[in-house]
Short mmCIF file of C-alpha atoms in Angstrom, two decimals:
data_model
loop_
_atom_site.label_atom_id
_atom_site.label_comp_id
_atom_site.label_asym_id
_atom_site.label_seq_id
_atom_site.Cartn_x
_atom_site.Cartn_y
_atom_site.Cartn_z
CA MET A 1 -30.92 2.98 -32.73
CA ASP A 2 -28.12 5.57 -30.81
CA THR A 3 -25.56 2.69 -31.79
CA ALA A 4 -26.20 2.45 -35.68
CA LEU A 5 -26.96 6.40 -35.15
CA SER A 6 -23.14 6.44 -33.46
CA LEU A 7 -21.55 3.74 -36.23
CA LEU A 8 -22.19 6.19 -38.87
CA ALA A 9 -21.11 8.93 -37.09
CA ALA A 10 -17.82 7.63 -36.18
CA THR A 11 -17.55 5.85 -39.91
CA ASP A 12 -17.86 9.48 -41.59
CA GLN A 13 -15.06 10.54 -38.60
CA LEU A 14 -12.55 7.89 -39.82
CA ASN A 15 -13.47 8.27 -43.53
CA GLN A 16 -12.37 12.46 -42.80
CA LYS A 17 -8.66 11.32 -41.06
CA THR A 18 -8.15 9.11 -43.89
CA GLU A 19 -6.57 9.23 -47.61
CA GLN A 20 -7.76 5.98 -48.16
CA SER A 21 -11.35 5.29 -50.20
CA PRO A 22 -14.19 6.03 -48.01
CA LEU A 23 -15.79 3.17 -45.98
CA ALA A 24 -19.17 2.65 -47.40
CA ILE A 25 -21.81 1.58 -44.78
CA HIS A 26 -25.62 0.70 -45.80
CA MET A 27 -27.75 -0.06 -42.65
CA GLY A 28 -31.35 -2.10 -42.80
CA LEU A 29 -32.89 -2.69 -39.66
CA SER A 30 -35.81 -4.55 -38.57
CA SER A 31 -37.79 -5.59 -35.44
CA GLY A 32 -39.23 -9.33 -34.58
CA THR A 33 -38.78 -12.75 -33.96
CA ALA A 34 -35.66 -14.95 -35.80
CA LEU A 35 -34.21 -18.21 -35.28
CA VAL A 36 -30.62 -18.07 -34.43
CA GLY A 37 -27.73 -20.18 -33.12
CA SER A 38 -24.63 -21.66 -33.80
CA ALA A 39 -24.04 -24.10 -37.24
CA ARG A 40 -20.99 -26.28 -37.92
CA LEU A 41 -19.01 -25.88 -41.22
CA GLU A 42 -17.30 -28.89 -42.27
CA GLY A 43 -14.64 -27.61 -45.35
CA GLN A 44 -11.10 -28.49 -46.94
CA ARG A 45 -9.63 -26.45 -43.95
CA GLY A 46 -11.24 -28.50 -41.23
CA THR A 47 -14.30 -27.14 -38.92
CA ARG A 48 -15.88 -24.46 -37.84
CA TRP A 49 -18.44 -22.53 -36.36
CA ILE A 50 -20.62 -19.22 -36.88
CA TYR A 51 -23.55 -17.72 -35.40
CA THR A 52 -26.71 -17.49 -37.32
CA ALA A 53 -29.47 -16.01 -37.76
CA SER A 54 -32.49 -16.59 -40.37
CA GLY A 55 -36.21 -15.69 -40.56
CA PRO A 56 -38.22 -13.32 -42.30
CA VAL A 57 -37.49 -10.43 -40.24
CA ILE A 58 -33.84 -10.69 -41.40
CA ASN A 59 -34.84 -10.71 -44.94
CA LEU A 60 -36.47 -7.51 -44.32
CA ALA A 61 -33.04 -5.88 -42.81
CA ALA A 62 -31.03 -7.01 -45.83
CA ARG A 63 -34.02 -6.01 -48.33
CA LEU A 64 -34.03 -2.38 -45.83
CA ALA A 65 -30.18 -2.60 -46.41
CA SER A 66 -29.95 -3.10 -50.08
CA VAL A 67 -32.77 -0.24 -50.83
CA ALA A 68 -30.21 2.33 -48.32
CA ALA A 69 -26.96 4.48 -49.64
CA ALA A 70 -23.83 4.60 -48.28
CA GLY A 71 -24.57 6.40 -44.83
CA GLN A 72 -28.17 5.64 -45.03
CA ILE A 73 -30.21 3.76 -42.07
CA MET A 74 -33.93 2.22 -43.69
CA VAL A 75 -36.04 0.95 -41.06
CA GLY A 76 -39.84 -0.87 -41.84
CA PRO A 77 -43.19 -0.54 -39.86
CA GLU A 78 -42.03 -2.74 -36.84
CA MET A 79 -39.12 -0.16 -36.13
CA VAL A 80 -40.56 2.52 -36.57
CA SER A 81 -43.66 1.80 -33.90
CA ARG A 82 -41.03 0.69 -31.99
CA LEU A 83 -39.06 4.09 -32.51
CA GLY A 84 -42.09 6.04 -31.27
CA GLN A 85 -41.24 9.70 -32.01
CA ARG A 86 -37.54 9.47 -30.29
CA TYR A 87 -35.58 9.71 -33.84
CA ARG A 88 -36.76 11.98 -36.85
CA LEU A 89 -37.98 9.60 -39.80
CA GLU A 90 -38.68 10.32 -43.70
CA ASN A 91 -41.44 8.27 -45.11
CA LEU A 92 -40.57 6.63 -48.09
CA GLY A 93 -43.84 5.53 -48.83
CA PRO A 94 -43.88 1.55 -49.93
CA ARG A 95 -41.68 -0.25 -51.78
CA PRO A 96 -41.60 -3.44 -53.17
CA LEU A 97 -38.61 -5.86 -52.04
CA ARG A 98 -36.79 -8.80 -53.69
CA ASN A 99 -38.45 -11.87 -51.87
CA ILE A 100 -41.04 -10.12 -49.69
CA SER A 101 -44.86 -10.73 -51.14
CA GLU A 102 -45.92 -7.00 -50.82
CA PRO A 103 -44.61 -3.83 -50.81
CA VAL A 104 -42.67 -2.69 -47.45
CA GLU A 105 -43.51 0.82 -46.04
CA ILE A 106 -39.83 2.58 -45.58
CA CYS A 107 -38.55 4.96 -43.71
CA ARG A 108 -35.29 6.91 -43.73
CA VAL A 109 -33.68 7.60 -40.01
CA LEU A 110 -32.52 10.91 -40.19
CA GLY A 111 -31.34 11.38 -36.36
CA THR A 112 -32.62 12.40 -33.18
CA PRO A 113 -34.99 14.94 -32.63
CA SER A 114 -32.48 17.11 -31.32
CA GLY A 115 -29.63 15.96 -33.52
#
């Protein structure tokens, strides 16, 4: 979580220094077991390898990111229990998310207790 918060802070600093369109980051963080590995893709330009992750935990993270506004980090129940009291969270209640059968309790990360 510290890295995600640092990324938001760095993006904000970068946006203040540039006259170009600001970068907008929307984050969804989930925790659990995922399938990870490399995949070989064949195409007109030849062979290339990608590293990918898949599974319900990845789908949940993507759906949480889609709910997040620019500059926000959203987390689901598993992340909330892992974070404990180390971060300030705003409970947004259960929300229906695409391709997830039951509504998910969503929290927005507000920062560290001292920040």
